[in-house]
Structures are given as structure tokens and as C-alpha cells.
XYZ file of C-alpha atoms in Angstrom:
660
model
C 291.103 157.124 39.135
C 288.976 156.084 35.875
C 285.876 153.933 37.732
C 285.629 150.038 37.260
C 286.030 147.170 40.012
C 287.940 144.060 40.031
C 285.581 141.160 38.939
C 284.835 138.894 41.297
C 286.258 139.988 44.165
C 287.659 138.168 46.925
C 286.590 135.226 45.605
C 289.205 132.375 44.852
C 290.814 133.408 41.194
C 291.522 129.302 41.358
C 287.790 128.771 41.833
C 286.545 129.603 38.223
C 286.278 126.510 37.096
C 284.448 125.824 39.688
C 281.530 127.851 38.670
C 281.957 127.148 35.537
C 281.626 123.881 35.687
C 278.596 123.444 37.654
C 277.291 126.218 35.191
C 277.729 123.634 32.793
C 276.300 121.643 34.252
C 272.869 123.970 35.483
C 272.245 125.259 31.586
C 272.668 120.586 30.736
C 270.238 119.984 33.178
C 267.539 122.874 32.242
C 268.387 122.152 28.318
C 268.025 117.762 28.902
C 264.694 118.976 30.807
C 263.063 120.199 27.933
C 264.652 118.187 25.494
C 262.866 115.516 27.500
C 259.424 117.396 26.708
C 259.707 117.014 22.863
C 257.938 113.683 22.973
C 254.996 114.773 24.929
C 254.710 117.146 22.215
C 254.388 114.852 19.830
C 252.252 113.064 20.640
C 250.239 115.422 18.106
C 249.607 115.498 14.970
C 252.186 117.079 12.673
C 251.947 121.027 11.779
C 254.018 123.658 10.548
C 254.702 127.138 12.164
C 258.144 128.218 10.243
C 256.457 129.186 7.379
C 257.591 133.137 6.976
C 260.137 132.419 9.115
C 261.948 136.326 9.075
C 257.618 137.231 10.110
C 257.868 134.776 13.314
C 261.276 135.936 14.453
C 260.163 139.729 14.191
C 256.706 138.593 16.515
C 258.516 136.414 18.634
C 261.715 139.539 19.251
C 259.217 141.824 19.728
C 255.926 140.337 22.003
C 258.746 138.501 24.170
C 260.787 142.166 24.535
C 258.403 144.728 24.397
C 256.147 142.538 26.937
C 252.620 144.316 25.039
C 250.331 141.095 25.402
C 251.078 141.069 29.212
C 250.984 144.512 29.911
C 247.128 144.418 28.093
C 245.973 144.041 31.530
C 247.358 146.784 33.713
C 248.109 146.387 37.343
C 249.425 142.515 36.786
C 250.919 143.550 33.484
C 252.564 146.512 34.367
C 253.829 144.220 37.696
C 255.064 141.199 35.339
C 256.562 143.156 32.564
C 258.852 145.262 34.775
C 260.208 142.361 36.600
C 261.261 141.088 33.646
C 262.608 144.470 31.985
C 264.509 144.630 34.962
C 265.460 141.397 35.332
C 266.664 141.196 31.962
C 268.616 143.320 32.270
C 270.782 141.457 35.320
C 271.156 138.854 33.185
C 272.884 141.170 29.892
C 274.776 142.992 33.112
C 276.346 139.381 33.483
C 276.287 138.424 30.753
C 278.689 141.464 30.035
C 280.859 140.066 32.870
C 281.574 136.794 31.942
C 282.392 138.820 27.996
C 284.971 141.165 29.453
C 286.479 138.351 32.516
C 286.813 135.820 29.577
C 286.842 136.707 26.564
C 287.767 139.594 25.628
C 290.640 140.677 28.367
C 292.303 137.548 28.676
C 291.918 137.241 24.749
C 292.365 141.135 23.286
C 293.619 142.538 26.437
C 290.217 144.384 25.499
C 288.066 146.111 29.370
C 284.414 147.694 28.435
C 283.672 147.674 31.710
C 284.914 151.723 33.337
C 284.986 154.996 33.228
C 281.950 157.305 31.929
C 280.338 153.233 30.494
C 281.019 151.132 33.538
C 279.546 154.570 36.451
C 276.193 153.875 33.944
C 276.628 150.394 33.675
C 276.082 149.740 37.696
C 273.634 153.035 38.671
C 271.027 150.991 35.643
C 271.533 147.164 37.174
C 271.445 148.265 40.687
C 268.004 150.688 39.489
C 267.016 147.514 37.304
C 267.356 145.046 40.473
C 265.599 147.556 42.887
C 262.853 147.359 40.441
C 262.374 143.849 40.300
C 262.055 143.501 43.749
C 259.873 145.618 44.193
C 257.674 144.369 41.267
C 258.413 140.674 42.642
C 256.491 141.907 45.970
C 253.199 143.876 43.562
C 253.046 139.808 42.412
C 253.417 137.972 45.948
C 250.690 140.465 47.487
C 247.967 140.057 44.305
C 249.304 135.812 44.487
C 248.731 135.354 48.083
C 247.691 137.878 50.054
C 244.625 139.196 47.864
C 244.265 135.699 46.254
C 242.454 137.159 43.201
C 238.851 135.055 42.612
C 240.039 131.176 40.559
C 243.946 132.737 40.377
C 245.288 129.158 40.666
C 248.116 128.608 42.926
C 250.395 125.937 42.785
C 253.483 124.751 44.583
C 255.247 126.352 41.616
C 253.852 129.766 41.758
C 255.935 129.335 45.646
C 258.578 128.454 44.310
C 259.159 130.694 41.416
C 258.622 133.732 44.130
C 261.288 132.571 46.827
C 264.150 131.452 44.527
C 263.705 134.862 42.233
C 263.549 137.235 45.704
C 266.372 135.051 47.392
C 268.295 135.215 44.494
C 267.873 139.349 43.860
C 268.286 140.199 48.011
C 271.524 137.531 48.137
C 272.888 139.653 44.549
C 272.483 142.848 46.795
C 273.395 141.127 50.202
C 276.890 140.448 48.174
C 277.503 143.224 47.329
C 276.847 146.003 50.129
C 279.840 143.849 51.593
C 281.708 144.356 49.245
C 281.233 147.653 49.038
C 281.617 148.134 53.018
C 285.154 147.027 52.574
C 286.602 148.202 49.081
C 283.808 151.901 48.895
C 281.799 153.124 50.987
C 285.010 155.100 53.065
C 287.629 154.500 50.068
C 285.609 155.506 47.045
C 282.083 156.908 48.129
C 281.459 158.786 44.747
C 281.542 155.289 43.016
C 279.427 153.878 45.677
C 276.461 156.513 45.168
C 276.861 154.771 41.657
C 275.289 151.465 42.986
C 272.105 152.701 45.007
C 270.666 149.008 45.719
C 274.570 148.001 47.455
C 274.660 151.086 49.407
C 271.707 151.350 51.185
C 272.411 147.908 53.348
C 275.839 148.872 53.974
C 274.367 149.860 57.137
C 274.207 146.868 58.089
C 277.760 145.522 58.376
C 279.266 148.362 59.859
C 280.747 146.646 62.918
C 281.769 143.786 61.512
C 285.581 142.953 60.812
C 287.498 142.829 57.298
C 288.054 139.392 58.189
C 284.237 139.204 58.536
C 283.011 140.288 55.721
C 285.556 138.609 53.574
C 284.804 135.303 54.845
C 280.250 136.667 54.873
C 281.130 138.283 51.706
C 282.242 134.861 50.505
C 280.203 132.209 51.678
C 277.200 134.174 50.120
C 278.550 134.574 46.636
C 278.434 131.528 46.150
C 275.464 130.494 47.896
C 274.076 133.434 45.813
C 275.684 131.519 42.920
C 274.163 128.246 43.470
C 270.687 129.904 44.059
C 271.138 130.838 40.109
C 272.058 127.299 39.227
C 269.347 126.079 41.753
C 267.250 128.411 39.443
C 267.951 127.789 35.513
C 267.534 123.942 36.638
C 264.095 124.469 37.774
C 263.407 125.930 34.701
C 261.363 123.019 32.706
C 260.722 121.729 35.835
C 257.676 123.556 36.680
C 255.946 126.697 35.737
C 259.162 128.992 34.963
C 259.544 127.050 32.134
C 257.217 129.758 30.745
C 260.926 132.039 30.123
C 261.189 129.476 27.450
C 257.961 128.262 25.943
C 256.202 131.912 25.211
C 259.108 133.260 23.038
C 258.239 130.022 21.417
C 254.769 129.815 21.349
C 255.141 133.938 19.787
C 257.396 131.971 16.723
C 254.627 129.366 16.609
C 251.249 131.718 16.504
C 249.382 131.238 13.992
C 249.957 133.765 11.106
C 246.590 132.414 8.741
C 243.376 134.986 9.038
C 241.640 135.043 12.256
C 239.202 132.455 13.245
C 240.467 129.446 10.551
C 239.799 125.823 11.251
C 241.788 122.878 9.628
C 239.257 122.005 6.426
C 239.661 117.395 6.992
C 239.240 115.899 4.003
C 236.205 113.521 3.954
C 236.928 111.981 1.198
C 239.670 110.256 2.944
C 239.501 106.535 2.488
C 242.049 105.486 5.394
C 241.167 108.336 8.139
C 240.184 106.724 10.725
C 239.328 109.024 13.053
C 238.433 113.172 12.540
C 238.555 114.768 14.981
C 240.408 114.684 18.566
C 239.009 111.660 21.036
C 242.425 112.286 23.118
C 245.420 113.980 23.683
C 247.039 112.631 19.932
C 244.411 113.681 17.629
C 245.302 117.780 18.220
C 247.732 118.894 16.594
C 251.176 118.908 18.366
C 251.551 123.027 18.923
C 248.258 122.297 21.378
C 249.411 119.748 23.740
C 252.586 122.937 23.614
C 249.947 125.307 24.806
C 249.752 123.674 28.001
C 253.991 123.746 28.453
C 253.602 127.566 26.918
C 250.370 128.476 30.199
C 251.183 130.871 32.385
C 247.872 130.512 34.612
C 247.058 134.057 34.483
C 243.453 133.087 34.236
C 242.713 136.473 31.883
C 240.864 134.023 29.133
C 238.845 132.616 31.636
C 238.097 135.856 32.631
C 236.127 137.415 30.194
C 235.458 134.179 29.094
C 230.883 135.047 29.221
C 230.398 130.701 29.830
C 232.595 131.056 32.716
C 231.331 134.816 33.469
C 227.935 133.273 33.504
C 228.399 130.391 35.888
C 228.995 127.502 33.110
C 232.057 124.443 33.148
C 233.421 126.195 31.395
C 237.855 127.816 31.843
C 239.579 128.363 28.681
C 243.019 127.740 30.901
C 241.309 124.953 32.082
C 240.881 123.413 28.798
C 244.066 123.697 28.179
C 246.178 122.387 30.800
C 243.318 119.634 30.037
C 244.880 118.325 27.624
C 248.541 119.121 28.674
C 247.414 116.436 31.794
C 246.202 113.847 29.402
C 249.479 114.005 26.659
C 251.135 113.344 29.935
C 249.464 111.113 32.098
C 247.054 109.109 30.059
C 247.722 109.823 25.735
C 244.740 107.206 25.081
C 242.575 107.986 27.175
C 238.514 109.262 26.556
C 239.850 113.343 25.881
C 236.513 114.768 25.899
C 235.404 113.036 28.619
C 238.105 113.881 30.477
C 236.918 118.148 29.291
C 233.019 116.649 29.424
C 230.662 117.284 26.966
C 228.897 120.048 28.759
C 232.574 121.965 29.270
C 233.277 121.213 25.315
C 229.221 122.487 24.279
C 229.415 125.310 26.700
C 231.762 127.190 24.287
C 230.146 130.124 21.374
C 233.919 130.959 20.112
C 233.158 134.338 20.711
C 237.393 134.392 21.050
C 238.433 136.408 23.762
C 240.071 134.180 25.789
C 242.998 134.273 22.341
C 242.967 137.904 21.644
C 243.572 138.366 26.055
C 245.998 135.647 26.191
C 249.206 136.840 26.122
C 251.172 133.929 24.946
C 249.278 133.781 21.993
C 247.415 130.317 22.864
C 244.699 128.922 20.734
C 241.908 127.836 23.035
C 239.213 127.472 20.454
C 240.285 124.904 16.991
C 241.008 122.886 19.887
C 236.928 122.917 21.273
C 236.173 123.195 17.848
C 238.768 119.760 17.539
C 237.224 118.150 20.434
C 233.049 118.632 19.220
C 234.518 117.177 15.181
C 234.670 114.036 17.554
C 231.717 114.143 19.297
C 229.291 115.039 16.420
C 230.710 113.181 12.992
C 232.375 110.179 15.676
C 229.533 110.258 17.749
C 227.256 111.286 17.413
C 226.065 113.740 19.836
C 224.884 117.358 19.619
C 224.143 119.281 22.745
C 220.085 118.676 23.126
C 217.610 117.377 20.723
C 216.412 121.016 19.134
C 220.576 121.075 18.212
C 219.426 117.659 16.595
C 216.659 118.875 15.244
C 218.381 121.472 13.991
C 221.324 119.628 12.249
C 218.145 117.630 10.454
C 216.555 120.394 9.328
C 219.880 121.973 7.611
C 220.107 118.721 5.691
C 216.356 118.662 3.991
C 215.303 122.354 3.731
C 219.441 124.080 3.955
C 218.618 125.758 6.371
C 217.979 125.452 10.637
C 213.566 126.578 10.889
C 213.211 123.690 8.590
C 211.165 126.082 6.309
C 210.396 124.999 3.512
C 213.270 126.098 0.626
C 210.954 127.576 -1.611
C 210.263 130.780 0.523
C 214.556 131.636 0.914
C 214.088 134.516 -1.132
C 209.906 135.634 -0.206
C 211.786 138.652 1.904
C 212.433 140.402 -0.933
C 209.243 141.145 -2.950
C 208.822 144.487 -3.587
C 211.460 145.581 -3.562
C 214.126 145.979 -6.095
C 216.131 142.613 -5.127
C 216.679 140.105 -8.283
C 217.424 136.774 -8.397
C 220.624 135.571 -9.926
C 218.753 132.574 -11.421
C 215.947 134.968 -13.528
C 219.034 136.555 -15.612
C 217.942 140.123 -14.569
C 220.940 143.278 -14.315
C 222.436 143.786 -9.686
C 225.762 144.973 -9.436
C 225.992 143.100 -6.363
C 224.724 139.704 -5.167
C 223.438 140.183 -1.067
C 223.970 137.024 0.260
C 221.113 136.820 2.981
C 221.927 134.231 4.960
C 218.822 132.176 7.284
C 217.741 134.855 9.560
C 217.503 137.290 7.690
C 215.634 135.009 5.051
C 213.325 133.578 7.203
C 213.611 135.090 11.419
C 210.133 138.431 11.223
C 212.828 139.966 13.339
C 216.184 139.987 10.784
C 213.472 139.973 7.693
C 212.956 143.483 8.887
C 217.093 144.509 8.741
C 217.045 142.725 4.924
C 214.641 144.650 3.949
C 216.041 147.454 5.571
C 219.136 146.990 3.431
C 217.727 146.770 0.397
C 216.330 149.580 0.500
C 219.332 151.554 1.894
C 220.993 149.706 -1.747
C 218.508 150.736 -3.780
C 218.568 154.828 -2.594
C 222.338 154.049 -3.299
C 221.543 153.092 -6.530
C 222.975 149.553 -6.303
C 220.978 147.231 -7.057
C 220.608 143.711 -5.598
C 221.250 140.078 -6.927
C 220.436 137.003 -4.431
C 220.751 133.396 -4.418
C 217.415 133.330 -3.191
C 215.772 129.402 -2.828
C 219.338 128.646 -4.791
C 221.189 130.118 -1.464
C 221.992 127.632 1.179
C 222.853 128.138 5.122
C 226.868 128.944 4.813
C 227.177 126.401 7.285
C 229.187 128.275 9.792
C 226.668 127.022 12.924
C 226.632 123.241 11.947
C 230.740 123.382 11.295
C 231.480 125.634 14.906
C 230.081 122.230 16.388
C 231.824 120.066 14.973
C 229.725 118.847 11.322
C 232.440 120.048 9.345
C 230.456 117.735 6.765
C 227.431 119.013 6.980
C 229.255 122.612 6.504
C 230.757 120.619 3.243
C 227.897 120.022 1.377
C 226.247 123.129 1.733
C 229.338 125.381 1.421
C 229.618 123.284 -1.895
C 226.348 123.746 -3.840
C 226.375 127.259 -2.301
C 230.028 127.858 -3.675
C 229.135 125.524 -6.674
C 226.188 128.298 -7.588
C 227.916 131.653 -7.045
C 230.899 130.011 -9.468
C 227.613 129.356 -12.544
C 226.450 132.392 -11.881
C 229.876 134.243 -12.826
C 229.320 136.399 -9.008
C 231.730 139.581 -8.661
C 231.536 140.627 -5.658
C 229.430 139.333 -2.153
C 228.162 141.367 0.769
C 226.246 139.525 3.320
C 224.817 141.399 7.122
C 225.073 138.618 9.335
C 228.756 138.367 10.288
C 228.779 134.348 11.032
C 228.724 134.421 7.037
C 230.593 137.040 6.037
C 233.562 135.256 8.038
C 232.691 131.613 6.803
C 232.566 133.100 3.259
C 235.220 135.658 3.143
C 237.444 132.779 4.800
C 236.802 129.456 5.161
C 234.956 129.353 1.544
C 238.168 129.941 -0.533
C 239.699 126.311 1.774
C 236.821 124.920 -0.947
C 237.810 127.424 -4.198
C 236.082 130.523 -3.778
C 237.598 133.574 -4.197
C 235.960 136.347 -4.926
C 235.892 139.179 -2.341
C 233.499 139.696 -0.154
C 231.862 142.729 2.099
C 229.942 143.529 6.067
C 227.133 146.117 5.711
C 228.427 148.124 8.094
C 232.320 148.853 5.486
C 229.813 148.315 2.703
C 227.558 151.256 4.097
C 230.326 153.093 5.000
C 232.453 153.699 2.054
C 228.990 154.599 -0.043
C 228.815 157.510 2.229
C 232.523 158.334 1.384
C 232.226 158.341 -1.591
C 228.835 160.478 -1.534
C 226.514 157.356 -3.411
C 224.591 157.249 0.237
C 222.532 160.233 1.567
C 220.988 160.956 4.869
C 218.703 162.621 5.664
C 219.262 164.710 9.236
C 217.230 163.335 11.748
C 217.187 164.783 15.905
C 219.817 162.873 17.924
C 219.850 159.859 19.893
C 221.422 158.034 22.474
C 222.608 154.619 22.143
C 225.184 151.947 23.280
C 227.027 149.972 20.294
C 227.364 146.251 20.754
C 230.405 145.065 19.310
C 229.867 141.542 17.724
C 232.442 138.898 17.894
C 232.375 137.485 14.482
C 233.221 141.417 13.155
C 234.846 142.570 16.277
C 237.446 140.390 17.549
C 236.951 137.971 14.114
C 237.501 140.713 11.596
C 238.703 143.714 13.424
C 235.944 146.326 11.825
C 234.930 148.375 14.945
C 234.970 152.588 13.679
C 233.057 151.580 10.706
C 229.757 151.557 12.507
C 230.205 153.453 15.340
C 231.347 156.341 12.805
C 227.985 155.694 10.847
C 225.954 156.158 14.030
C 227.092 158.730 14.869
C 226.063 160.347 11.407
C 222.800 159.277 11.465
C 223.350 161.904 14.802
C 224.066 159.268 17.760
C 225.596 159.659 20.555
C 227.486 156.781 22.025
C 227.745 155.664 26.253
C 230.331 152.766 25.631
C 228.668 149.028 27.498
C 231.935 148.367 30.357
C 233.171 145.838 27.601
C 233.520 147.117 24.132
C 235.719 147.194 20.932
C 238.415 143.974 21.639
C 236.834 143.741 24.710
C 233.642 143.215 23.505
C 231.517 140.528 25.673
C 229.704 138.173 23.608
C 225.007 137.616 22.549
C 225.097 134.716 23.625
C 224.624 132.956 19.783
C 228.435 131.766 18.076
C 229.411 128.656 18.166
C 226.161 126.993 17.305
C 224.680 128.147 20.573
C 222.031 130.016 18.773
C 220.580 126.637 17.787
C 220.964 125.333 21.943
C 219.100 126.356 24.651
C 220.755 127.244 27.275
C 220.257 125.721 30.889
C 222.662 126.352 33.514
C 224.170 129.175 35.074
C 222.800 132.468 33.640
C 221.963 133.348 29.820
C 223.924 134.564 27.996
C 222.251 138.010 26.747
C 220.219 138.767 29.630
C 223.991 139.638 31.098
C 225.243 141.661 28.638
C 221.961 143.581 28.050
C 222.544 144.192 31.370
C 225.782 145.512 30.833
C 223.930 148.039 28.171
C 221.168 148.963 31.500
C 223.684 149.705 32.773
C 224.361 152.826 30.520
C 221.152 154.295 30.909
C 220.828 154.383 27.081
C 217.621 153.202 25.891
C 218.608 152.180 22.000
C 220.779 148.806 22.016
C 222.358 149.018 18.238
C 224.314 145.523 16.908
C 224.770 143.935 13.335
C 224.284 140.820 13.554
C 221.421 138.330 12.697
C 222.687 135.906 15.935
C 223.170 139.003 18.453
C 219.312 141.235 17.371
C 217.522 137.847 18.414
C 219.415 136.687 21.307
C 218.628 140.369 22.432
C 215.276 140.397 22.523
C 215.224 137.336 24.262
C 217.290 138.983 26.732
C 215.600 142.278 27.266
C 212.396 140.646 27.425
C 214.051 138.149 30.518
C 216.271 141.153 31.857
C 212.672 143.004 32.482
C 213.556 145.317 30.709
C 211.214 145.889 28.391
C 209.957 149.716 28.032
C 213.673 150.693 28.781
C 215.220 149.088 26.066
C 214.763 148.227 22.904
C 217.218 146.630 20.527
C 218.318 147.788 16.688
C 220.094 146.869 13.823
C 222.895 149.492 12.718
C 220.679 148.528 8.948
C 217.163 149.561 10.204
C 218.990 153.290 11.800
C 220.254 153.822 8.465
C 216.985 152.987 6.068
C 214.661 155.214 8.956
C 217.920 158.852 7.575
C 217.045 158.088 3.151
């Protein structure tokens, strides 16, 4: 006899219309629930996130089905992913039953749930259900028994676990009752293809056929109504992420990493710059609160939270949603609090680890814009002083602009103003121009380029700060003013290529300046030098091997995906790298990003000290980086962390220059 089973066994077929009536009502309730939330999102500003639709659809399908981003956190990610796949297979199996029972069989006389296909179908669905139960159990233990620190547990979590677990278990009980009546003795070969139900059949061995029939019928309808309750609950609970997360993949930001909206400061009709209320943000910023699963991955990786500061990226996302829902005209910055907003280093660790593509950083920057542009507020007096220095001298130190190129005296470096020939323009940046320690890095880079036969040209006294620190602190006006002056001079000299030793300058010039009209290739020196070595233009002498650990600066690593060229260069130099636990995409910020290089760190542990401690745990005597902010912060962290004498901070350029 061909393997198959009667669909809707023991269920009065005359009542199937009742099942579909409630199914349509449940789907209608679910749809209405999501529809009722649309006005919440529409409070936000318009934002086109349906451009390049084929790519977006691909990202949505890949993100939802592969669970690749969920799996980046091993234990909870694996539990969630396998539960999702198991539940998805059960859902697909239910759709196939509906397809045959209500369409192919009555309309075309075609039944496909039979024979070999049905055997596989039966086995796969039972195994999927078993896996789903075990994975849900693992998630239950983690959330309610292990209770990871700061993992928020709400009413929704109890409801979701209870509904899902009851639906899965009652499904197997219903199956076991049917098998006890029709298969265990009559068709044991088919029964073995439903191991989940078969495991429970001994529970009903002593029941009469009539009792089994009544119990099966009651539980069948109970299982059905539980499933309908689950569907209705989706838009009203955190279960909504079943739909909001795939939609978030669809609406992900396709701009280059770290892109920030450029404010039109000449718009005379504008009454507000930055976000004072939830409605001042884009609709996507409000929608993110519904997509957030409260998994706290962003919080766990936030350097501010790690060092006992009040900033939780997860909480900020939720606060935006709360204000949009409960107090749309309320003071968003006061609700989130200024202290939280200023703590962010814009390291992007939160966004990179987020399994559902939530955008944390730009929300914070928009609120900072309101504080800086509309209220004239900054993290402290030291930052206010630095802003004044930028306005007068084009650098945060208040040093004379005429001294900006003094570091290059005696080197084969020319100013563009002189008209002398050069090969590549070097955008030096403020720290390499004025800071004593970072001047050594600029000199080392110039020597390296000379050894490779490349003559550097600099703007010298005509260069101003790229504007990145003020911009990240919300001062868009100051950023655009300095940026426009830099762009005007660069274009005026007909520059063909730019290289920089500062990751912050690099990101600003290669990405942000494009919106202001600069379309010139920009390189960071790590990839620039790696290419010179590969081309044979840069010769390095062999020397003694050395041990080190390497720090991936946020703006080269997470922002630009440059991870291997610096490591390859260190290995060429004879370096043996002992990696810190948090490296590459998981790297821990130095604490200087987001304009924090200008601000005193007054709460909790210093971020730089925490990172230096991580480096110290490798027992490597040298901490290598490629960012002036990182070098400055690490030298401070080594002093305050008590590692003087046992560890030294070095820039990669210094090590390369020593091997010319």
C-alpha cells in the first residue's frame, strides 16, 4: 500500500469551514495589527529605502533564510537559527497540506502527499518539530534560568515561549493519538517515519478507541486555536520581529558604511537641525524599535557600556520607539539623556553585530546635532574650547595654522603651494601635524614614501582639520565649513590621488567629502604601503623578529573592512602577532572616536585602559595600531593602566620605517 495519511482524520469535514473562518480572522487581526502601527512609523521623516530593489530582495531572503547574522553569536545564535528552521519547515508542511486538501485534490484530482515523497515529508517534519522543541528549551534555559546579565525579560518573552512550546507539544500529542488509533499496529512501517508522535503513543495504549477519538478531536481544535492565537499575537508582542526583521533586511542602508546625511545648512525654511523629537528622525529610526529583538548583542559590544557608562545602544533604540509611541512631541534628547548621547564613540560595533540591521549610530549623531546646532551644547568645556580652536586655527589645539607643515622640514616633502612636482598628496591631519608623538608617524611615512621613490605633496598651512570630530559631535556647520575649504584647495591644485595616515581623515575624505563634490581616489597608508611592497617598489631589510599584538582601529576595520594588509605588513617585518580576544570585526574601540578624543572621560573605566588591558593579557611587549587617535589613547592607557616598561605603543609606519 502506498504511503499516505488521511488529511483531517477524525475531524468533521463539515466543520472545516470553521477552521478557515478563524484562520482568516486571525490573519486579518495580524494584518490589522501591523497596519495600525504604520502611523507610528510615519511620524518620521521620509527616507527612500526601496531603491535597488532586486538587491534588497536578495538581502532580505538571504538574511531571513540563512540566519547568517544571527549565527555570529555562537550559542544563542545556533539555538535561535535551528529553532527558526524547524518552525519554518513545520509551517511549509502545513501549507502543503492546505495546497493538496483545498486546491490540487478538489480542483485537479492531484494528490502529491503520498509514496516516497510523503515518507520524506513525514520524517522531515517530525525531526523539524523535535529540533524546534529542543532549541526552544535551550533558549528557555538561557533566558529564564541562566539569565545573562542585563538581558531584558518581559511579559512578551513568557507569552512567546509558552505559546510556541504548547503549539509544538500539542502538535505531537495530536499526532500520537492519531497514530495510536490508526498506525502503531496497523501500519508500523509508516509509524516509524513519525518518531516524535511514535515516542508518545505509549501514553495512550490503555485508552479505548472512543476515548482516543474524543481526546484527539479536542486537542486538534485546541492546537488549531493556539496557532491562531499565535498569529494574532504577532504584531502586538515582540513576536512581530518575525515580519519586521526581514523587512529591516529589505530596508537596510546600502550607502557606504558610516554614511551620514549631509544637512543643507542653506535651507532658509529649515526650523530644526538634528533630532529634538522622535519625529525629527527618519521613519526607519522609529521602525528599528519594532525590529529590535532585545538580544543585547549591541550592548555587550559597546565600549561605553563595557566600561560602566550609561550608554546602551539597545536602550537608545527602544527609547526612540517609546517616545514615538507615548510622547511624540517630547524632548527626545532629555529622555535619552545628554550623558548617554555624548558617551558614544561611533565605533560601529553595535551595528556590525546586530542580527537585524538596526542603525544605532546615526540616531545618536542626529540627537547630537540638535544639542550642538540648536542648543549649543557639548560634552564639556574642553570640547567647547576645541570647537573655538577649530573655528580660529583649523585644529583642536589652537596652534598657529602656519606651523601645520613644520613637521616636514628636512624631508623630501613639498607644499602644493610651492608648485614643485609631487606624486601623491598626503592629507596629514591635525594630530600628525601638531601632536609631538604623532609627528613621528608623519615623518616615518614620508621617509617610507621617499624610499619607494614617491614624493609627497602636502597642503601645509592651507590644510584644515577634515572636520570629522566636530561632525561626529553634532557640529555639522563647522564640519562643512572646514570641509569646503579643504575641497576648494584640493581641487584648485588639481590633485589626482590622496593618501592619509589617519583613518578618520580617510573615511571623511573617501566618503563624506564626495557629497560635497570631492571625487578623487583616497587611500589609507596601510593598503598604500602593502601595494608598494607587492609591486617591489618598497624594499624592506630583514631584521630581528619581534612579538606584538595588533589593534584594528574602528575606522579602518569595521568602517573600511581593512584587516589583513596591516597584519601582512607586520609579518613581512618579522612580527609574530598574538591576537587579542576581540580583534578584526569584533575589535574593541580605543575610546577616541566620535569626537571623544577631545573630551574628558569622567565616568567609569577609561576605554583606552580597558583596551590596553586586553593587549596586556596577550603578554606581547608591543601594541601596534595605525591611527593617531589610537596611538594617543593607548599611550595614555599604558600610563594609567600601570603597563609602562612592559608594553609600548607603536604605529605601523614607525616599524616599517625602521626596516628601510
